[in-house]
XYZ file of C-alpha atoms in Angstrom:
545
model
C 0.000 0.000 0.000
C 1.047 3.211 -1.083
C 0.288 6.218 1.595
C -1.481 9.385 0.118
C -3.116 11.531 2.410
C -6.441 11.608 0.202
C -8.666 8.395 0.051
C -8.824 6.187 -3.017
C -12.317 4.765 -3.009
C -14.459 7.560 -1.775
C -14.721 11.311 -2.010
C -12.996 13.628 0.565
C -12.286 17.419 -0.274
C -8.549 17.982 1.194
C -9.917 21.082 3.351
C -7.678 24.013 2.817
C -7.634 27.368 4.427
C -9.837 30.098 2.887
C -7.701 33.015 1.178
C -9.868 35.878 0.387
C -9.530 37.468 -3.408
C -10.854 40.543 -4.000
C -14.470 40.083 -1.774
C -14.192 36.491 -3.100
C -13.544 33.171 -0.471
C -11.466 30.787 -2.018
C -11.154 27.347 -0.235
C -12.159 25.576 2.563
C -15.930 24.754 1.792
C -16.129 27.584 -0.593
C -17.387 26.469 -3.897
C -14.852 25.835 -7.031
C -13.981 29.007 -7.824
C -13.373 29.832 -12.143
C -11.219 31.823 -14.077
C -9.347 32.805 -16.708
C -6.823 35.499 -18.185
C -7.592 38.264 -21.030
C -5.612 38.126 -24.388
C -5.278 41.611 -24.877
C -2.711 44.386 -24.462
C -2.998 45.082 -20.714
C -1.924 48.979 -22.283
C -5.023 49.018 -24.344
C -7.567 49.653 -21.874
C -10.696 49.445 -23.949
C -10.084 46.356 -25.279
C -8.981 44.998 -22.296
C -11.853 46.526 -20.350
C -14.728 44.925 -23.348
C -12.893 41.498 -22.554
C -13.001 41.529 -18.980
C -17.067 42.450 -19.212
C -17.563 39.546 -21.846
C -15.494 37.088 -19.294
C -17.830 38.685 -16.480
C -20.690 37.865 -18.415
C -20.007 33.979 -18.998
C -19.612 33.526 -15.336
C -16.019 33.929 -14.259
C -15.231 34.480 -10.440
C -11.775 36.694 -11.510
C -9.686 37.319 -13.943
C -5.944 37.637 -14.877
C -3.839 40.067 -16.800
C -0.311 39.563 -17.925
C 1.879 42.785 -16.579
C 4.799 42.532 -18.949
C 6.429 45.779 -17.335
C 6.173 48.953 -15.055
C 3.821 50.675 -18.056
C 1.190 47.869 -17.707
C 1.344 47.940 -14.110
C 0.656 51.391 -13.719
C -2.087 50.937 -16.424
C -3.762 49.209 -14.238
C -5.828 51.413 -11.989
C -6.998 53.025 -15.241
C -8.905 49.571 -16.592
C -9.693 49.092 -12.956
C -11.363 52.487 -13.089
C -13.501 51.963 -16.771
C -14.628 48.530 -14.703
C -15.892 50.262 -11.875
C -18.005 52.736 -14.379
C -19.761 49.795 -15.471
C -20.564 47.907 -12.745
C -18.627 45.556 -13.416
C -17.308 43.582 -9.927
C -14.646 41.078 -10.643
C -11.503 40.680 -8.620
C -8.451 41.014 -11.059
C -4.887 39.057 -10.457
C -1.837 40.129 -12.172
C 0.406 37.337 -13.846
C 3.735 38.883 -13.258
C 7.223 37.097 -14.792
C 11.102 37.904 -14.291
C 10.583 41.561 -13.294
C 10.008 41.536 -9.163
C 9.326 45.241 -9.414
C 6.785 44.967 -11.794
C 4.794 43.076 -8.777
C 5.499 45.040 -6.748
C 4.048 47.997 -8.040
C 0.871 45.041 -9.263
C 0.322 44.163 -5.580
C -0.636 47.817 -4.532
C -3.624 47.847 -7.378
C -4.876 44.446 -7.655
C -6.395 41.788 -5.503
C -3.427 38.702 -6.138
C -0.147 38.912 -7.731
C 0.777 35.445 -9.460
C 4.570 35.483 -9.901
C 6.709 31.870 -10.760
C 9.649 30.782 -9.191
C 11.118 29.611 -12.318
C 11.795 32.988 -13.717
C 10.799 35.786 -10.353
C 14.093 35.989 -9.568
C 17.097 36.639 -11.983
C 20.051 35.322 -10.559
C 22.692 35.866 -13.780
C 25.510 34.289 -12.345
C 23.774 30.880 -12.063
C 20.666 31.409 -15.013
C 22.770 28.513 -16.311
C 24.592 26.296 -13.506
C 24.551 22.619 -13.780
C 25.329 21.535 -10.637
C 25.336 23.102 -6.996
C 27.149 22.207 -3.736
C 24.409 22.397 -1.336
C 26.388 25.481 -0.025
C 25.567 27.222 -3.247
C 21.957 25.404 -3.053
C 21.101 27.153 0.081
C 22.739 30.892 -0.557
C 20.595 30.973 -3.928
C 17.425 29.943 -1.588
C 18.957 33.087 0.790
C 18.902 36.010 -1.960
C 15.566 34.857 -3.717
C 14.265 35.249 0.400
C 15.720 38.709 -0.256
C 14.190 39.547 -3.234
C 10.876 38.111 -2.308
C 10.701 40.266 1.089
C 9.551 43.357 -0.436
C 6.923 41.713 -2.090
C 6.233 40.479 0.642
C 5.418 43.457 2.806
C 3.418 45.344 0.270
C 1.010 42.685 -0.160
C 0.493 42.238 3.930
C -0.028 46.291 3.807
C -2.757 45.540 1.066
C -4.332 42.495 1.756
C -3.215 40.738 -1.914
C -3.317 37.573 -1.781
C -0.068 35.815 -3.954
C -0.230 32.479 -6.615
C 2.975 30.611 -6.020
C 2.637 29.483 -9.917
C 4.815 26.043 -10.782
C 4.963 25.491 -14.545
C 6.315 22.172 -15.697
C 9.186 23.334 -18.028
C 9.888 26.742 -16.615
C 11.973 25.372 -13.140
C 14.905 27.370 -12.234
C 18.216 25.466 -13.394
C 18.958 25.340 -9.508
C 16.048 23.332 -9.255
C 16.538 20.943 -12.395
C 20.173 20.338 -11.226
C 18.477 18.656 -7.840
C 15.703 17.259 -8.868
C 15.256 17.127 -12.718
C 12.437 18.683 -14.749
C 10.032 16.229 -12.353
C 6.640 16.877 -10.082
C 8.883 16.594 -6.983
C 10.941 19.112 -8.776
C 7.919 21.215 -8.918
C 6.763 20.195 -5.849
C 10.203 21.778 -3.754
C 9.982 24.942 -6.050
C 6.730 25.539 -4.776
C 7.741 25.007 -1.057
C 10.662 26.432 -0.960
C 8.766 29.851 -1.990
C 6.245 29.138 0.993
C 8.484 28.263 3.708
C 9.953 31.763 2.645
C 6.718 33.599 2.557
C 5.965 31.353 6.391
C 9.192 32.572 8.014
C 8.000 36.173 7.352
C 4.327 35.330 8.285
C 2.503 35.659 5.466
C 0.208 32.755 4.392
C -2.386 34.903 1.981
C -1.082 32.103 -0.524
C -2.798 30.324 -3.609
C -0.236 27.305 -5.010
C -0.684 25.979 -8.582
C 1.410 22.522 -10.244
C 0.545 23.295 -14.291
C 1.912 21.349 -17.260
C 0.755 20.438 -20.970
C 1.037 17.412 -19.897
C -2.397 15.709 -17.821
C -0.275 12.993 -16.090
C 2.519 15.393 -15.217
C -0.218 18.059 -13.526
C -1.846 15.424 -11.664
C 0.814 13.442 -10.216
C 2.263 16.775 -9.100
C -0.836 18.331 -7.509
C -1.219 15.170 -5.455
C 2.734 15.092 -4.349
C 2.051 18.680 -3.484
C -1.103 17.749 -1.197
C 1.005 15.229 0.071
C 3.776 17.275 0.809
C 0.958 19.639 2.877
C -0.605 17.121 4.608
C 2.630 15.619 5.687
C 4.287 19.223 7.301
C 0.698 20.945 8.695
C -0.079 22.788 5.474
C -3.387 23.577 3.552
C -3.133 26.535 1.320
C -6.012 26.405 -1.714
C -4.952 24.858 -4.937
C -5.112 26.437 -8.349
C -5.948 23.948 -10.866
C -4.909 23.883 -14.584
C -3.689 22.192 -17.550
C -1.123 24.781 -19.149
C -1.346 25.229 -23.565
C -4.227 22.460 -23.622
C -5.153 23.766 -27.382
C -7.960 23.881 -29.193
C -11.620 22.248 -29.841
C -12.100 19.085 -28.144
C -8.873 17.955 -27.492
C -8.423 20.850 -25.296
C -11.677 20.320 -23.556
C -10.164 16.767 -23.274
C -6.882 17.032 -21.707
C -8.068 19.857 -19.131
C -10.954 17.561 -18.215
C -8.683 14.686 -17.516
C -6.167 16.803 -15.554
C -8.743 19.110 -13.576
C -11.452 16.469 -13.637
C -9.960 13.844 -11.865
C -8.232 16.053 -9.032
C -11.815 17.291 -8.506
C -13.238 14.319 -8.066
C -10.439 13.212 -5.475
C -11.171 16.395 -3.631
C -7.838 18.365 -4.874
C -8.441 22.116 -6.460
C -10.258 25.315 -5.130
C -10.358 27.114 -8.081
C -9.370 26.304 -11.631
C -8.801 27.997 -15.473
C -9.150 26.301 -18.544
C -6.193 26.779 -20.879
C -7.817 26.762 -24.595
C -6.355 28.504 -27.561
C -9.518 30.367 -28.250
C -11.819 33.047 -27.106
C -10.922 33.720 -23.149
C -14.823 33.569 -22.687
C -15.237 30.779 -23.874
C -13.234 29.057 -21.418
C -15.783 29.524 -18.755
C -18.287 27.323 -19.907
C -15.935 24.464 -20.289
C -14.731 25.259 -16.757
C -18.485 24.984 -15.226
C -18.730 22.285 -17.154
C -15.725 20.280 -15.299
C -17.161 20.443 -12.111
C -20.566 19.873 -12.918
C -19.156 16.551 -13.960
C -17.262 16.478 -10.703
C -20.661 17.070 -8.871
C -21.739 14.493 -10.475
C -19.432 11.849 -9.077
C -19.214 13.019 -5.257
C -23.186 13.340 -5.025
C -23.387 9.385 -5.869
C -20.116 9.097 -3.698
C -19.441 5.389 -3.204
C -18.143 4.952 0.493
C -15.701 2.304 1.314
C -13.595 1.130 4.446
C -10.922 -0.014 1.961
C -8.970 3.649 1.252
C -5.634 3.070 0.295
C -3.643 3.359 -2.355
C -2.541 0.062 -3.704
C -0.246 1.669 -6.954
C 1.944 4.571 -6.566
C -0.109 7.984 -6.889
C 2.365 9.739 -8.079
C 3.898 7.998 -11.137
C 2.433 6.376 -14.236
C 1.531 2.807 -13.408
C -0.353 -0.268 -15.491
C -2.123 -2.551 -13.805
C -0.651 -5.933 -14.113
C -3.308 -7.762 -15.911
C -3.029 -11.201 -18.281
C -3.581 -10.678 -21.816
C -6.822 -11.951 -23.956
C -5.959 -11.850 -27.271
C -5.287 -8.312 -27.829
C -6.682 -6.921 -24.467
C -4.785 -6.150 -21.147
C -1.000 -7.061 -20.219
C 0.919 -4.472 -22.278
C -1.267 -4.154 -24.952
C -2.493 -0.510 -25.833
C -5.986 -0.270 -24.681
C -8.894 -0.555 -27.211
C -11.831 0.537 -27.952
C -14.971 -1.878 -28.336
C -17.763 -0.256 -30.307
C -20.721 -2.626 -32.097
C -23.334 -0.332 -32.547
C -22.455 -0.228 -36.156
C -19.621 -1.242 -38.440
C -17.284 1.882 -38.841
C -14.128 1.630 -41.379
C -12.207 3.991 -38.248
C -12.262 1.512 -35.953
C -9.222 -0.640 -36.799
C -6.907 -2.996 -35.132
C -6.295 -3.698 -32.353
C -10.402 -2.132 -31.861
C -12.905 -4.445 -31.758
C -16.330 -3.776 -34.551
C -17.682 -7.117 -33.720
C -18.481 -9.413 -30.783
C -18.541 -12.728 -32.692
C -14.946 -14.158 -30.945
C -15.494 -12.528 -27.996
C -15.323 -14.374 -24.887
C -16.543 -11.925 -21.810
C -15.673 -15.158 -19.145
C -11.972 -13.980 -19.901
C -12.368 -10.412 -19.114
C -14.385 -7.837 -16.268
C -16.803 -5.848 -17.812
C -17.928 -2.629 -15.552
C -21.141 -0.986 -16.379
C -20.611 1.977 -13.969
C -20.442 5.825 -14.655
C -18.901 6.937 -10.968
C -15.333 7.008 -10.439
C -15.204 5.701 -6.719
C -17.611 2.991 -7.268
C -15.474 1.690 -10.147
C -12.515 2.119 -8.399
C -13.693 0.091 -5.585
C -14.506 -2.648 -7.890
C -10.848 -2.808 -9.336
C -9.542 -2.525 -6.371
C -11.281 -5.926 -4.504
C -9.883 -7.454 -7.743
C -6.385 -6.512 -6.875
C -7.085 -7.690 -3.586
C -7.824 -11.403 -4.832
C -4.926 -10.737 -7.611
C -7.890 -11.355 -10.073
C -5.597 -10.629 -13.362
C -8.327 -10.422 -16.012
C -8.217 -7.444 -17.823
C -11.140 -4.766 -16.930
C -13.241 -2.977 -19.973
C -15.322 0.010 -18.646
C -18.287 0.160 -20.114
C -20.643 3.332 -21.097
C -24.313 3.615 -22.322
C -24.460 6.769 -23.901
C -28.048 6.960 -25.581
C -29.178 9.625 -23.161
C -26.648 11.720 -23.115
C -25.442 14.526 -25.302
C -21.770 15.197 -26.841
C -20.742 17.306 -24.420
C -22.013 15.346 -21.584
C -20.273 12.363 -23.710
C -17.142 14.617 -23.831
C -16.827 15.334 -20.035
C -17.551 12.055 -18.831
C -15.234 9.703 -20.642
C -12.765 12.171 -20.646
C -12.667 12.067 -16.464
C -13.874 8.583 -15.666
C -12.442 6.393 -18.285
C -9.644 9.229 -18.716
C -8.592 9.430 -15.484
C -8.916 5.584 -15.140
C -6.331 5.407 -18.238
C -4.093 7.969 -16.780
C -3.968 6.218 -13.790
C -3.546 2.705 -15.769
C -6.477 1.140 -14.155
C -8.528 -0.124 -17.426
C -7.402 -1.909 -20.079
C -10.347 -0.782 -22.832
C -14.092 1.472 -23.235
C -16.869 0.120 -24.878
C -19.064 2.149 -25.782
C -22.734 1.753 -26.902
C -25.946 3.986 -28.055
C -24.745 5.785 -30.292
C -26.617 6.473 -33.616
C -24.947 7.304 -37.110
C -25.094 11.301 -36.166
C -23.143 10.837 -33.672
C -21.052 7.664 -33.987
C -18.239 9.309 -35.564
C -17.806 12.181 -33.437
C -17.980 9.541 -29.992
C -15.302 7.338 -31.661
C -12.830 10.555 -32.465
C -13.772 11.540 -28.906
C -12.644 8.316 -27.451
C -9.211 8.620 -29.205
C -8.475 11.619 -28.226
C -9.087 10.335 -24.477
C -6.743 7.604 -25.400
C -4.136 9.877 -26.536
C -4.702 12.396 -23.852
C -4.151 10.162 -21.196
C -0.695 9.374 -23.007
C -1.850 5.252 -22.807
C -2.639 5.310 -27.320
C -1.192 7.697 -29.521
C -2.733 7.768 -32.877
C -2.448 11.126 -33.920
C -0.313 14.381 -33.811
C 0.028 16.279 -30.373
C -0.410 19.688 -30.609
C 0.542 21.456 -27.681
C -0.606 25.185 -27.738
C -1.073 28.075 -25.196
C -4.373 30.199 -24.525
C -2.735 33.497 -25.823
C -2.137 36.751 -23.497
C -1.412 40.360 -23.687
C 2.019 39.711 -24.724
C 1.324 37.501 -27.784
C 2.214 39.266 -31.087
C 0.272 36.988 -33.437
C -3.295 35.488 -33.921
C -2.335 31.969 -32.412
C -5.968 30.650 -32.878
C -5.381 31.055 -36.672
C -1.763 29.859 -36.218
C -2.784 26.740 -34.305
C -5.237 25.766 -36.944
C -2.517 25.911 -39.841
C 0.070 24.110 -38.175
C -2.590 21.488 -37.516
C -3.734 21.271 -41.115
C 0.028 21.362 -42.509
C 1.038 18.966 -39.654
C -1.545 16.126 -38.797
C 0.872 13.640 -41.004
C 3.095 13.488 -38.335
C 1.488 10.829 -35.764
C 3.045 10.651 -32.928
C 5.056 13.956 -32.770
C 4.163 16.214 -30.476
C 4.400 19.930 -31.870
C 3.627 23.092 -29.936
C 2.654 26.277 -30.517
C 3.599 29.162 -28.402
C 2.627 32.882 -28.005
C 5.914 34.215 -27.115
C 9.476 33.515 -25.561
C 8.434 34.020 -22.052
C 6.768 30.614 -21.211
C 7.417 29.300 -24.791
C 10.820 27.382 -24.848
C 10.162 26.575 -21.047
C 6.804 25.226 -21.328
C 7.408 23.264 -24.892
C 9.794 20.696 -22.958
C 8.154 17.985 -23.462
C 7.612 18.791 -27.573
C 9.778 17.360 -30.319
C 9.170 20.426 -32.528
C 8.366 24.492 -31.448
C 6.556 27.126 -33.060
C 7.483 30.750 -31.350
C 6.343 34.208 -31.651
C 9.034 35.966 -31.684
C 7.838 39.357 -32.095
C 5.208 41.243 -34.392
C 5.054 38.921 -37.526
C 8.462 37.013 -36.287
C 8.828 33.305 -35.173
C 11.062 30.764 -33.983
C 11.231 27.552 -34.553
C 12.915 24.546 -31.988
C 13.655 21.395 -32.445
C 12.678 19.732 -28.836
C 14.990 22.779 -26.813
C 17.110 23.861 -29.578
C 16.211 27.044 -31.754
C 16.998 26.289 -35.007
C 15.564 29.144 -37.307
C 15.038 32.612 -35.780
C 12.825 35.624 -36.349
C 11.621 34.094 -39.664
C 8.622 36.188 -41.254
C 4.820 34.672 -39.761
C 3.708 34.440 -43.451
C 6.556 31.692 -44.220
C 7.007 30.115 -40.392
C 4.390 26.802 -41.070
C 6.163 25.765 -43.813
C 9.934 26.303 -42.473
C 8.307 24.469 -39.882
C 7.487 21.351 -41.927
C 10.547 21.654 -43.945
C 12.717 21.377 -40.459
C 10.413 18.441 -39.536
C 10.748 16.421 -42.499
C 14.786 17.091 -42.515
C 15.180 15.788 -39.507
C 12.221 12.719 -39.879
C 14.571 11.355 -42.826
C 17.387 11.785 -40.789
């Protein structure tokens, strides 16, 4: 048994201390809060203003800004100002990188600062260190403490609460040269910055673990509850899963990553990281934990609560193959409602070999109830692989969306099932279920059958329209199965947050771009109008290679 502080089989909200935003309670019993950040220049205050009302409108509880600089910090009181002439009540956070004093000055207008250890503190002489003596290790730790303090004391004087923001990718070098670009890697960033902000008393602290990645963001969030539980801690948890793209895949990999912590009682407030509309984010959001809602209010309860697989790492369930089901087989799809020329090997069209005495079929749609199940088969090291089963005739695509993205995705991410099977669909809807159910597949990193497209929501300081940008890489790239290719607004979270990408797409300034190669930059400040296909050129140069 494995020991996680939150139960397996049953529900239980990890109860964290409320931090107040702005007039909004976040945490403790307070409802899941939303969110999500504007796309405009944060210097263009009518535009940013007739966003903020729009992302009002949907339903938001706040909203962030990127502060790129002293100018859009002092802008500030001014949109603050055309908000308050409308009536418009929504607290508003400032997302704040390298530039301390750019916070600082943030802190005194708004109700949170977010700021990100990876890149809050500039510290030239080791921006590229390999390795440090833990000498070194804890005099770096000593001047960000510094350089944090006056942060520090401006937000006690004003009551702003501060995100502690962990991005997979964007660690400090100080921090990969410990612990690797890893959850516990995030996971000591994060703590480091709070035992920092504790030793000076302050505790008016939101933490967030984000990556592209659904399996990286979840394992993280639960080492960092973990890590809480274990040392008397309980601040609220920011939920996300960073450059999650566009359409339904996006919808799909936030659900898995956001769902399934909600459903295990982890998260207080969460943003949906699309490439599209910031608006539009909201719905998705509500629609998240209205799934969630879903699967605590038919919360199976169980005396058996422990963790029999690692929480924190990828980890298959040892099963025994049947034919091509379970053991280390990829996990298929079983769909008979009619025959489809997309459903291929190793999928199943037919039942006419099957033999359902080799194999556990569940017929469940809660995620602690089916867990319970798998888990009494572990117990009596029954070895047959599971199928999870879903009747979807009642429901419609975007209730089909939600909740085979966080049961059965969460299930897949956590390598508990071996296969879906799905049934009632009609020929309306068929295909769209069936690309729905690979995408959960490929999500969940368990099947990859097409490109990954990796691609972040936009902000203030991207040059480009990256919705349009996404949708021709896509088009000039979906050859490429199996690659994973992202597509980034800018160099500030770009190159950090595209680590786990084989090939980069950049802004790189108005009508500029860069192009990577997993890390490495290989073309610079190449003209928008001619950046896709320099982009499949270096792809297919180094694909023959």
């Amino acid at each position: 048994m494995f020991v996680f502080s939150q139960p397996y089989n049953t529900y239980s909200r990890f109860k964290t201390k409320v931090v107040t935003i702005g007039g909004i309670q976040l945490g403790g019993d307070n409802p899941i809060r939303i969110q999500t950040m504007t796309n405009t220049n944060t210097l263009d205050t009518s535009s940013t203003v007739e966003q903020i009302s729009k992302i009002y409108n949907a339903g938001s509880d706040y909203v962030r800004l990127t502060v790129q600089g002293i100018k859009e910090a002092e802008n500030l009181p001014n949109i603050l100002k055309e908000l308050k002439k409308r009536n418009i009540e929504i607290p508003i956070i400032a997302d704040v990188h390298f530039n301390p004093k750019v916070a600082e000055i943030a802190a005194q207008i708004v109700s949170k600062v977010r700021i990100n250890p990876g890149n809050y503190i500039d510290i030239s002489k080791s921006a590229k260190q390999i390795e440090f003596t833990e000498k070194e290790f804890l005099l770096e730790k000593e001047k960000i403490h510094e350089k944090l303090l006056p942060l520090l004391k401006i937000c006690t004087q004003n009551q702003t609460a501060i995100r502690i923001g962990i991005n997979h990718g964007s660690l400090s070098w100080r921090m990969i040269s410990r612990y690797g670009n890893t959850p516990e890697g995030m996971v000591a960033s994060a703590m480091e910055f709070v035992e920092i902000c504790n030793s000076e008393n302050f505790q008016n602290i939101v933490l967030s673990m984000k990556a592209s990645n659904p399996l990286t963001m979840i394992h993280a969030n639960r080492l960092l509850v973990q890590k809480m539980s274990e040392t008397n801690m309980n601040y609220p948890l920011h939920l996300g899963v960073t450059e999650a793209g566009l359409g339904e895949d996006g919808r799909i990999k936030s659900a898995i990553g956001i769902g399934l912590l909600l459903s295990e009682g982890i998260g207080d407030t969460i943003r949906v990281s699309l490439t599209e509309a910031p608006e539009k984010e909201i719905p998705v959001a509500k629609a998240i934990v209205n799934e969630r809602n879903k699967n605590i209010t038919v919360n199976h309860l169980t005396k058996n609560t422990s963790w029999n697989y690692n929480p924190f790492s990828y980890n298959k369930r040892k099963t025994t193959a049947f034919k091509q089901i379970g053991s280390e087989n990829v996990p298929i799809l079983i769909y008979t409602d009619f025959t489809d020329d997309s459903i291929v090997f190793p999928d199943i069209n037919n039942l006419q070999y099957f033999d359902f005495n080799k194999l556990h079929i569940i017929e469940n749609d809660n995620l602690h109830s089916i867990r319970d199940y798998i888990s009494d088969l572990d117990l009596k090291i029954d070895l047959k692989p599971v199928i999870l089963k879903f009747d979807i005739k009642n429901l419609s695509e975007e209730e089909i969306l939600y909740k085979i993205s966080i049961i059965a995705g969460g299930l897949f991410a956590d390598g508990r099932i071996d296969g879906i099977w799905i049934t009632g669909t009609t020929k309306e809807n068929s295909k769209k279920i069936i690309s729905i159910t690979y995408s959960v597949f490929q999500a969940s990193r368990v099947r990859i059958t097409k490109t990954e497209y990796i691609s972040c929501p936009s902000c203030g300081r991207t040059l480009f329209d990256i919705e349009k940008a996404v949708n021709d890489v896509m088009m000039a790239t979906k050859q490429f199965t199996g690659l994973k290719i992202a597509i980034m607004g800018c160099v500030v979270n770009g190159p950090g947050e595209m680590a786990d990408s084989d090939y980069g797409y950049v802004g790189a300034g108005k009508g500029k771009v860069n192009i990577y190669k997993g890390k490495e930059q290989v073309l610079q400040n190449i003209p928008e109008v001619d950046a896709v296909n320099e982009l499949v050129r270096i792809i297919n140069h180094y694909q023959k290679k």
